[in-house]
Amino acid sequence: MQARLSDKVQIQPAYLGKATIHVDAGLNRDVVRILLENDGNVGISAITGLDMGEKIGVMYHMRTDGLIVTVRTEVPKENPQIASITDLIPGANFHEREVADLFGIVFQGHPNPARLVLPDDWPANLYPLRKDAKLEEVTANVENCASCSAQHEPVQLQPQSEGKLVNIVVGPQHPALLEPEKFQIKVDGETVNDVEPRIGYVHRGVEKASEQRTYLQDVYLVERICGICNSCHAACFVETVEKIMSVEVPARAKYIRTIILELNRLHSHLLLLGHAGLEIGYETLFQYMWRDREPIMDLTEMLTGNRVISSAMTVGGVRRDLSETDVPKIKTRLEALMKKMDFYQKLYDSEPSFRMRTRKVGVLSKEDALRLCVVGPVARASGVNMDVRKDDPYEAYGEIPFKVITRTEGDTFARLQVRLDEITESINIIDYAVDHLPSGPYRIKVPRVVTAGEAVNRVEAPRGELFYYVKSNGTAYPERVKVRTPTFANIPAFIKTAIGGSIADVPANFVSLDPCFSCTDR
Amino acid sequence: MLDFLLIFRVLVFPGFTFILFFTLFCDWVERKIEARMQNRVGPAVAGPAGILQPLADFIKLLTKEEIIPRDAKKNIFRIAPIIAFSVMVFAICFLPIDGSSAISMSGFTGDLIFIMALVTVANFFLFMSGWASSNPYGGIGAARVLTQFLGYDIPLFLLALTPAFLAGSLTISAIAASQYLPFILLAPWGFVLFIIALQAELEKDPFDIPHAESEVVGGLETEYCGGKLAFLHLTRDVQIVLGAALVVELFLGGPYGPVFFGLPAFWYSLWFVLKVLAVVIVTEYVTCLFARLRIDQVLTANWRMLLPLSVLSLALTVAMATYVYPMVV
């Protein structure tokens, strides 16, 4: 690459924990293209905007072979223009729109540069994540924003037609949605023609808020991005900070973190599989799954003191040790769950109405999964072998044997089946981890002030790859925290799989992607 | 004197009051069974084992505020649930419960067809109630009720002819009385298919399309509250009792069973109640076992499977009754 782009490119291997390529503003497309030519499996993990005073940094975090390659470029603040890469990688679409909203960068050539996160009547020159955006101004705008108030535009209940197409607006307030988000579904008869998502209804400004809190406070803030995968957020954040500080956590802490993360995955998967049952009208399955999820919640409470938001992670280790007496309790509970899994597998294999509703519904091909850069069980159900735990091992995953579950069908059934199999794998991981728990301290003391530096980190959350970028300026407060949640990366998959399908399949299809709007928005 | 007896029979037993409380009881049984199958407790607070819960829910709804949407067709919105309920109860009054039905002692020729027609009318009023609410979900839910009903009415009727043919009569009391051997033994295929069609008729899983809350929220009930919602719920429960009672009359020998001592009417009522409960348990069991099908899958299942099968079932019954049973029985 150095040869082809001569001196305009600086490559810094092993920086940011991975590799970084510095390029001039005009060359970002070329670098991305070369990366794509080298490896067809390259995907984009995130695009980070960074206020650098006079300039705005734009970082494209590309994933390739278990590595994150960061393509880094800068644009002047007065005229923040950069060429869009959405035509090269369709998966960059929503990443670019988000950065455009929050940093005011114009992505030239973007197919649909409409607002994604901010309200429609947000002032044109106020970009919340820029450092010069006044906090009072942002809050005042949120409070006065007409489209955020309850009086604005009565909910359009009657479908509007547009020629042959009927426009169905689902949300932001809709009885079938558990959280607020808007989907404009264009329907031709019973067939879905197009889906236009509009997110940001539960945007809480976590990225901005974390800049005003200390690193330690941020651990508890990022946990609240998503109630379900809370431990993953906390773990990903503390790992990033530890990377910046070059802290090596004790081996025992790594194992305990692994156990908590896997418990988190178990509870998330069971919750989703039960919820999927509810969406297709299989109430019995829902009740069974959620009953079997209870012991996992109890285990989480036993280990961390909390049922849901575990607050177990801290910079330098975990906050509680795992006592010897807990081990047999963990083992018996998991053994009982393992027996139940056989029953569910039998149900998945033979229940006709369940299979009729989920098989060949919302098919996502492997090529599309790669092009749209989807992550987690959704990608694995389409035959993409990607799992951060294997590709880029963190915590104790490098030492624990486990399989990455993939399937080739790519339909709703496969996405649920992948999660069902992952539950079994998770149980085995926890089993192995408690058997091989190293002795020693479970946390080390680290200074409150973080050395200047930056790092990216990934964690395999239950819903897929979770990405964090943290930049430290040498104080107790981070300069920038970027969070890219797996649900955000999976929105394109929903659009792709819904189009061409029946409108009655939308709920089943949607739920198989494990939607979570509060973490999509952050 | 005769008038007084008639009023008692219609209003108290086996008429309105009996049907009302029996319906609430069946609702409790249903909820309890569903809960136990799903590893839950179910109603447990009101009365012993929560037996008064359906009554408590009903009274609670009656005390709630009545809200009528601005755009609703107000009169239809108000009366449609009550008419639907009344028609269902009226239909049950023609079924022999304690040996004879509430309204006429021995029914009249062709009252099977009359009752099936009443079921259709009641379903039509349910559709009207959803349609009158002028809410898209109510409208879609109502349209789904009708779509599904149109699909299952024909097979259900064809299957109801199976016992009618075996008994050689279209009068329900005659069909019930002629079952020395319950028709479930003579035409088990008809019974199984009838239960399947009934499952769709009663809008229960795997055919509860009109209640798909992830798609149509509350279906036709979306805009209803207070007393009208109470009546809609009650209509649904009465519909289940009516469906189960039809199965009992057509396939399980009606209210007839061994009389041990005392009044036959007492024993007949007891047998009737027990048989209806058995059918309710079966339908609830099926409900718990399946996921909801998609509306196109339901309609395909109906037209491609259930309709031909019910024709076949009728043909098989005719053949068996003509050539096989005379030699055996």
Coordinates of N, CA and C in Angstrom, one line a residue, chain A residues 66-251:
Chain A
G66 N -9.2 -10.4 12.2 CA -9.1 -10.2 13.7 C -8.3 -9.0 14.1
L67 N -8.0 -8.1 13.1 CA -7.3 -6.9 13.4 C -8.2 -5.7 13.1
I68 N -8.0 -4.6 13.9 CA -8.7 -3.4 13.5 C -7.7 -2.5 12.9
V69 N -7.9 -2.2 11.6 CA -7.0 -1.2 10.9 C -7.8 0.1 10.9
T70 N -7.1 1.1 11.5 CA -7.8 2.4 11.6 C -7.2 3.3 10.5
V71 N -8.1 3.7 9.6 CA -7.7 4.7 8.6 C -8.0 6.1 9.1
R72 N -7.0 6.9 9.2 CA -7.2 8.1 10.0 C -6.9 9.3 9.0
T73 N -7.8 10.2 9.1 CA -7.7 11.4 8.2 C -8.3 12.6 8.9
E74 N -7.9 13.8 8.4 CA -8.4 15.0 9.1 C -9.0 15.9 8.1
V75 N -10.0 16.6 8.5 CA -10.6 17.6 7.6 C -10.7 18.9 8.4
P76 N -10.6 20.1 7.7 CA -10.7 21.4 8.4 C -12.1 21.6 9.0
K77 N -12.2 22.3 10.1 CA -13.5 22.5 10.8 C -14.4 23.4 10.0
E78 N -13.8 24.4 9.3 CA -14.6 25.3 8.5 C -15.3 24.7 7.4
N79 N -14.6 23.8 6.7 CA -15.2 23.1 5.6 C -15.0 21.6 5.7
P80 N -15.8 21.0 6.5 CA -15.6 19.6 6.8 C -16.2 18.7 5.7
Q81 N -15.5 18.5 4.7 CA -16.0 17.6 3.6 C -15.1 16.5 3.4
I82 N -15.7 15.3 3.1 CA -14.9 14.1 2.9 C -15.7 13.2 2.0
A83 N -15.0 12.4 1.2 CA -15.7 11.6 0.2 C -16.4 10.4 1.0
S84 N -17.6 10.1 0.6 CA -18.2 9.0 1.2 C -17.7 7.6 0.8
I85 N -17.7 6.6 1.6 CA -17.2 5.3 1.2 C -18.4 4.3 1.2
T86 N -19.6 4.9 1.3 CA -20.8 4.0 1.3 C -20.9 3.1 0.0
D87 N -20.5 3.7 -1.1 CA -20.6 2.9 -2.3 C -19.6 1.8 -2.4
L88 N -18.5 1.9 -1.6 CA -17.5 0.8 -1.5 C -18.0 -0.2 -0.5
I89 N -18.4 0.3 0.6 CA -18.9 -0.6 1.7 C -20.3 -0.1 2.1
P90 N -21.3 -0.8 1.7 CA -22.7 -0.3 2.0 C -22.9 -0.3 3.5
G91 N -22.1 -1.1 4.3 CA -22.3 -1.1 5.7 C -21.9 0.2 6.4
A92 N -21.2 1.1 5.6 CA -20.8 2.4 6.2 C -21.9 3.4 6.2
N93 N -23.0 3.1 5.6 CA -24.1 4.0 5.4 C -24.5 4.7 6.7
F94 N -24.9 4.0 7.7 CA -25.4 4.6 8.9 C -24.3 5.2 9.8
H95 N -23.1 4.6 9.7 CA -22.0 5.1 10.4 C -21.7 6.6 10.0
E96 N -21.7 6.7 8.6 CA -21.5 8.1 8.1 C -22.6 9.0 8.5
R97 N -23.8 8.6 8.4 CA -24.9 9.5 8.7 C -24.8 9.9 10.2
E98 N -24.4 9.0 11.1 CA -24.3 9.4 12.5 C -23.2 10.4 12.7
V99 N -22.1 10.2 12.1 CA -21.0 11.2 12.2 C -21.4 12.5 11.6
A100 N -22.1 12.5 10.5 CA -22.6 13.7 9.9 C -23.5 14.5 10.8
D101 N -24.3 13.8 11.5 CA -25.2 14.4 12.5 C -24.5 15.0 13.6
L102 N -23.6 14.3 14.2 CA -23.0 14.7 15.5 C -21.8 15.5 15.3
F103 N -21.1 15.5 14.2 CA -19.9 16.3 14.0 C -20.0 17.3 12.8
G104 N -21.0 17.2 12.1 CA -21.2 18.1 11.0 C -20.3 17.8 9.8
I105 N -19.9 16.6 9.6 CA -19.0 16.3 8.5 C -19.9 16.0 7.3
V106 N -19.6 16.6 6.1 CA -20.4 16.3 4.9 C -19.7 15.2 4.2
F107 N -20.4 14.1 4.0 CA -19.9 13.0 3.3 C -20.4 13.1 1.8
Q108 N -19.5 13.5 1.0 CA -19.9 13.7 -0.4 C -20.1 12.4 -1.1
G109 N -21.2 12.4 -1.8 CA -21.6 11.2 -2.5 C -22.4 10.2 -1.7
H110 N -22.8 10.6 -0.5 CA -23.6 9.6 0.3 C -25.0 9.5 -0.4
P111 N -25.5 8.3 -0.5 CA -26.8 8.1 -1.2 C -28.0 8.8 -0.5
N112 N -27.9 8.9 0.8 CA -29.1 9.4 1.5 C -28.6 10.2 2.7
P113 N -28.1 11.5 2.5 CA -27.5 12.2 3.6 C -28.5 12.8 4.6
A114 N -29.6 12.2 4.8 CA -30.7 12.8 5.7 C -30.2 12.6 7.2
R115 N -30.9 13.3 8.0 CA -30.6 13.1 9.5 C -31.0 11.7 9.9
L116 N -30.2 11.2 10.9 CA -30.4 9.9 11.4 C -30.7 9.9 12.9
V117 N -29.9 10.6 13.6 CA -30.0 10.6 15.1 C -30.7 11.9 15.6
L118 N -30.3 13.0 15.0 CA -30.8 14.3 15.6 C -32.3 14.5 15.1
P119 N -33.0 15.3 15.8 CA -34.4 15.6 15.4 C -34.4 16.5 14.1
D120 N -35.5 16.4 13.4 CA -35.5 17.1 12.1 C -35.4 18.6 12.2
D121 N -35.8 19.2 13.4 CA -35.8 20.7 13.5 C -34.6 21.1 14.4
W122 N -33.6 20.3 14.4 CA -32.4 20.6 15.1 C -31.6 21.8 14.4
P123 N -31.1 22.8 15.1 CA -30.4 23.8 14.3 C -29.3 23.3 13.5
A124 N -29.1 24.0 12.3 CA -28.1 23.5 11.3 C -26.7 23.5 11.8
N125 N -26.3 24.4 12.6 CA -24.9 24.5 12.9 C -24.5 24.1 14.3
L126 N -25.3 23.3 14.9 CA -25.0 22.9 16.2 C -24.7 21.4 16.2
Y127 N -23.5 21.0 16.4 CA -23.1 19.6 16.3 C -22.7 19.2 17.7
P128 N -23.5 18.4 18.4 CA -23.4 18.2 19.8 C -22.1 17.6 20.3
L129 N -21.4 16.8 19.4 CA -20.2 16.1 19.9 C -19.0 17.0 19.7
R130 N -19.1 18.1 19.0 CA -17.9 19.0 18.9 C -17.6 19.6 20.2
K131 N -16.4 19.9 20.4 CA -16.0 20.4 21.7 C -16.5 21.9 21.9
D132 N -16.7 22.6 20.8 CA -17.2 24.0 21.0 C -18.7 24.1 21.1
A133 N -19.4 23.0 21.0 CA -20.8 23.0 21.2 C -21.1 23.2 22.7
K134 N -21.8 24.3 23.0 CA -22.0 24.7 24.4 C -23.1 23.7 25.0
L135 N -22.8 23.3 26.2 CA -23.7 22.3 26.8 C -25.0 22.9 27.0
E136 N -25.1 24.2 27.4 CA -26.4 24.8 27.7 C -27.2 24.9 26.4
E137 N -26.4 25.2 25.3 CA -27.1 25.3 24.1 C -27.8 24.0 23.6
V138 N -27.0 22.9 23.8 CA -27.5 21.6 23.4 C -28.7 21.2 24.3
T139 N -28.6 21.4 25.6 CA -29.7 21.1 26.4 C -30.9 21.9 26.1
A140 N -30.7 23.2 25.9 CA -31.8 24.1 25.6 C -32.5 23.6 24.4
N141 N -31.8 23.2 23.4 CA -32.4 22.7 22.1 C -33.1 21.4 22.3
V142 N -32.6 20.6 23.1 CA -33.3 19.3 23.4 C -34.6 19.6 24.0
E143 N -34.6 20.6 25.0 CA -35.8 20.9 25.7 C -36.9 21.6 24.9
N144 N -36.4 22.5 24.0 CA -37.3 23.3 23.2 C -37.7 22.6 21.8
C145 N -37.0 21.5 21.5 CA -37.2 20.9 20.2 C -38.7 20.5 20.0
A146 N -39.3 21.1 19.0 CA -40.7 20.9 18.8 C -41.0 19.4 18.5
S147 N -40.1 18.8 17.7 CA -40.4 17.5 17.3 C -40.2 16.5 18.4
C148 N -39.5 17.0 19.5 CA -39.4 16.1 20.7 C -40.5 16.2 21.6
S149 N -41.4 17.2 21.5 CA -42.4 17.4 22.4 C -43.6 16.6 22.0
A150 N -44.5 16.3 23.0 CA -45.6 15.4 22.8 C -46.6 16.0 21.9
Q151 N -46.6 17.4 21.7 CA -47.7 18.0 20.9 C -47.4 17.9 19.4
H152 N -46.1 17.6 19.1 CA -45.7 17.7 17.7 C -46.4 16.6 16.9
E153 N -46.8 16.9 15.7 CA -47.4 16.0 14.7 C -48.1 14.8 15.3
P154 N -49.4 14.8 15.3 CA -50.1 13.7 15.8 C -49.7 12.4 15.0
V155 N -49.7 11.3 15.8 CA -49.2 10.1 15.2 C -50.0 9.7 14.0
Q156 N -49.4 9.4 12.9 CA -50.1 9.1 11.7 C -50.6 7.7 11.8
L157 N -51.8 7.5 12.1 CA -52.3 6.1 12.2 C -52.8 5.6 10.9
Q158 N -53.5 6.5 10.1 CA -54.0 6.0 8.9 C -52.9 5.9 7.9
P159 N -52.8 4.7 7.2 CA -51.7 4.6 6.2 C -51.9 5.6 5.1
Q160 N -50.8 6.2 4.7 CA -50.8 7.1 3.6 C -50.4 6.3 2.3
S161 N -51.1 6.6 1.2 CA -50.6 5.9 0.1 C -49.9 6.8 -0.9
E162 N -49.0 6.2 -1.6 CA -48.1 7.0 -2.5 C -48.1 6.2 -3.8
G163 N -49.1 6.5 -4.6 CA -49.3 5.6 -5.8 C -49.7 4.3 -5.4
K164 N -49.0 3.3 -5.8 CA -49.4 1.9 -5.5 C -48.9 1.5 -4.1
L165 N -47.9 2.2 -3.6 CA -47.2 1.9 -2.3 C -48.0 2.5 -1.2
V166 N -48.2 1.8 -0.1 CA -48.8 2.3 1.1 C -47.7 2.5 2.1
N167 N -47.7 3.7 2.7 CA -46.7 4.0 3.7 C -47.2 3.7 5.1
I168 N -46.6 2.8 5.8 CA -47.0 2.5 7.1 C -45.9 3.0 8.1
V169 N -46.3 3.9 9.0 CA -45.3 4.4 9.9 C -45.5 3.6 11.2
V170 N -44.4 3.0 11.6 CA -44.4 2.2 12.8 C -43.5 3.0 13.8
G171 N -44.2 3.6 14.8 CA -43.4 4.4 15.8 C -43.5 5.8 15.5
P172 N -42.8 6.7 16.3 CA -42.0 6.3 17.5 C -42.8 5.7 18.6
Q173 N -44.0 6.1 18.7 CA -44.9 5.4 19.8 C -45.7 4.4 19.1
H174 N -45.5 3.2 19.4 CA -46.3 2.1 18.7 C -46.5 1.0 19.7
P175 N -47.7 0.5 19.9 CA -47.9 -0.5 20.9 C -47.1 -1.8 20.7
A176 N -46.7 -2.0 19.5 CA -46.0 -3.2 19.3 C -44.5 -3.1 19.5
L177 N -44.0 -1.8 19.6 CA -42.6 -1.6 19.9 C -42.5 -1.3 21.4
L178 N -41.5 -2.0 22.0 CA -41.3 -1.8 23.4 C -40.5 -0.5 23.7
E179 N -39.7 -0.1 22.7 CA -39.0 1.2 22.9 C -39.3 2.1 21.7
P180 N -39.0 3.4 21.9 CA -39.4 4.3 20.8 C -38.4 4.3 19.7
E181 N -38.8 4.1 18.5 CA -38.0 4.3 17.3 C -39.0 4.3 16.1
K182 N -38.6 4.9 15.0 CA -39.6 5.1 13.9 C -39.1 4.3 12.7
F183 N -40.0 3.5 12.2 CA -39.7 2.8 10.9 C -40.8 3.1 9.9
Q184 N -40.4 3.7 8.8 CA -41.4 3.9 7.8 C -41.3 2.8 6.8
I185 N -42.4 2.0 6.8 CA -42.4 0.8 5.9 C -43.3 1.1 4.7
K186 N -42.7 1.0 3.5 CA -43.5 1.1 2.3 C -43.9 -0.3 1.9
V187 N -45.3 -0.4 1.7 CA -45.8 -1.7 1.5 C -46.6 -1.7 0.2
D188 N -46.3 -2.7 -0.6 CA -47.1 -2.9 -1.9 C -47.9 -4.2 -1.6
G189 N -49.2 -3.9 -1.3 CA -50.1 -5.0 -0.9 C -49.6 -5.6 0.4
E190 N -49.1 -6.8 0.4 CA -48.6 -7.4 1.7 C -47.1 -7.4 1.7
T191 N -46.5 -7.0 0.5 CA -45.0 -7.1 0.4 C -44.3 -5.8 0.8
V192 N -43.3 -6.0 1.6 CA -42.5 -4.8 2.0 C -41.6 -4.3 0.9
N193 N -41.7 -3.1 0.6 CA -41.0 -2.5 -0.6 C -39.7 -1.8 -0.1
D194 N -39.8 -1.1 1.0 CA -38.7 -0.3 1.5 C -38.9 0.0 3.0
V195 N -37.8 0.1 3.7 CA -37.9 0.4 5.1 C -36.9 1.6 5.3
E196 N -37.5 2.6 6.0 CA -36.6 3.8 6.3 C -36.6 4.0 7.8
P197 N -35.5 3.6 8.4 CA -35.4 3.8 9.9 C -35.1 5.2 10.3
R198 N -35.6 5.6 11.4 CA -35.2 6.9 11.9 C -35.0 6.7 13.4
I199 N -33.7 6.8 13.8 CA -33.4 6.5 15.2 C -33.1 7.7 16.0
G200 N -32.8 7.6 17.2 CA -32.4 8.7 18.0 C -33.4 9.1 19.0
Y201 N -34.5 8.4 19.1 CA -35.6 8.8 20.0 C -35.2 8.5 21.5
V202 N -34.2 7.7 21.7 CA -33.8 7.4 23.1 C -32.3 7.8 23.1
H203 N -31.9 8.7 22.3 CA -30.5 9.1 22.4 C -30.2 9.9 23.7
R204 N -29.3 9.4 24.5 CA -29.1 10.0 25.8 C -27.8 10.7 25.9
G205 N -27.1 10.8 24.7 CA -25.8 11.5 24.7 C -24.8 10.9 25.6
V206 N -24.7 9.6 25.6 CA -23.8 8.9 26.5 C -22.3 9.3 26.2
E207 N -22.1 9.4 24.8 CA -20.7 9.7 24.4 C -20.3 11.1 25.0
K208 N -21.2 12.0 24.9 CA -20.9 13.4 25.4 C -20.8 13.4 26.9
A209 N -21.7 12.7 27.5 CA -21.8 12.7 29.0 C -20.6 12.0 29.6
S210 N -20.0 11.0 28.9 CA -18.8 10.4 29.4 C -17.6 11.3 29.4
E211 N -17.6 12.3 28.6 CA -16.5 13.2 28.6 C -16.5 14.1 29.8
Q212 N -17.6 14.2 30.5 CA -17.8 15.1 31.7 C -17.7 14.3 33.0
R213 N -17.4 13.0 32.8 CA -17.3 12.2 34.0 C -15.9 11.6 34.1
T214 N -15.5 11.2 35.3 CA -14.2 10.5 35.4 C -14.3 9.1 34.9
Y215 N -13.1 8.5 34.6 CA -13.1 7.2 34.1 C -13.9 6.2 34.9
L216 N -13.8 6.4 36.2 CA -14.5 5.4 37.1 C -16.0 5.6 37.0
Q217 N -16.4 6.9 37.0 CA -17.9 7.1 36.8 C -18.4 6.6 35.5
D218 N -17.5 6.7 34.5 CA -17.9 6.3 33.1 C -18.2 4.8 33.1
V219 N -17.5 4.0 33.9 CA -17.8 2.5 33.9 C -19.2 2.3 34.2
Y220 N -19.8 3.1 35.1 CA -21.2 2.9 35.5 C -22.1 3.5 34.5
L221 N -21.6 4.6 33.8 CA -22.4 5.2 32.8 C -22.6 4.3 31.6
V222 N -21.5 3.8 31.1 CA -21.6 3.0 29.9 C -22.4 1.7 30.1
E223 N -22.3 1.2 31.4 CA -23.1 0.0 31.7 C -24.6 0.2 31.4
R224 N -25.0 1.5 31.6 CA -26.4 1.8 31.4 C -26.8 2.1 30.0
I225 N -25.8 1.9 29.0 CA -26.2 2.1 27.6 C -27.2 1.0 27.3
C226 N -27.0 -0.2 27.7 CA -27.9 -1.3 27.5 C -28.1 -2.1 28.7
G227 N -29.3 -2.3 29.2 CA -29.5 -3.0 30.4 C -29.2 -4.5 30.2
I228 N -29.4 -5.0 29.0 CA -29.2 -6.4 28.8 C -27.8 -6.8 28.7
C229 N -27.0 -6.1 27.8 CA -25.6 -6.5 27.7 C -24.7 -5.5 28.5
N230 N -25.1 -5.2 29.7 CA -24.4 -4.2 30.5 C -23.0 -4.5 30.8
S231 N -22.7 -5.8 31.2 CA -21.4 -6.2 31.6 C -20.4 -6.1 30.4
C232 N -20.9 -6.3 29.2 CA -20.1 -6.2 28.0 C -19.6 -4.8 27.8
H233 N -20.5 -3.8 28.0 CA -20.1 -2.4 27.8 C -19.1 -2.1 28.9
A234 N -19.3 -2.5 30.1 CA -18.4 -2.1 31.2 C -17.0 -2.8 30.9
A235 N -17.1 -4.1 30.5 CA -15.8 -4.8 30.2 C -15.1 -4.2 29.1
C236 N -15.8 -3.8 28.0 CA -15.1 -3.2 26.9 C -14.5 -1.9 27.2
F237 N -15.2 -1.1 28.0 CA -14.7 0.2 28.4 C -13.4 0.0 29.3
V238 N -13.5 -0.8 30.3 CA -12.3 -0.9 31.2 C -11.2 -1.5 30.5
E239 N -11.4 -2.4 29.5 CA -10.3 -3.0 28.8 C -9.6 -1.9 27.9
T240 N -10.4 -1.0 27.3 CA -9.9 0.0 26.5 C -9.0 0.9 27.4
V241 N -9.5 1.3 28.6 CA -8.7 2.1 29.5 C -7.4 1.4 29.9
E242 N -7.6 0.1 30.2 CA -6.4 -0.6 30.6 C -5.3 -0.7 29.5
K243 N -5.8 -0.7 28.3 CA -4.9 -0.7 27.1 C -4.1 0.6 27.1
I244 N -4.8 1.7 27.3 CA -4.2 3.0 27.3 C -3.1 3.1 28.4
M245 N -3.5 2.5 29.5 CA -2.6 2.6 30.7 C -1.6 1.5 30.7
S246 N -1.7 0.6 29.7 CA -0.8 -0.6 29.7 C -0.9 -1.4 31.0
V247 N -2.0 -1.6 31.5 CA -2.2 -2.3 32.7 C -2.6 -3.8 32.4
E248 N -1.9 -4.7 33.0 CA -2.3 -6.1 32.8 C -3.1 -6.5 34.0
V249 N -4.3 -6.9 33.8 CA -5.1 -7.3 35.0 C -4.7 -8.7 35.4
P250 N -4.9 -9.1 36.7 CA -4.5 -10.4 37.1 C -5.3 -11.5 36.4
A251 N -4.8 -12.7 36.3 CA -5.4 -13.8 35.6 C -6.7 -14.1 36.2

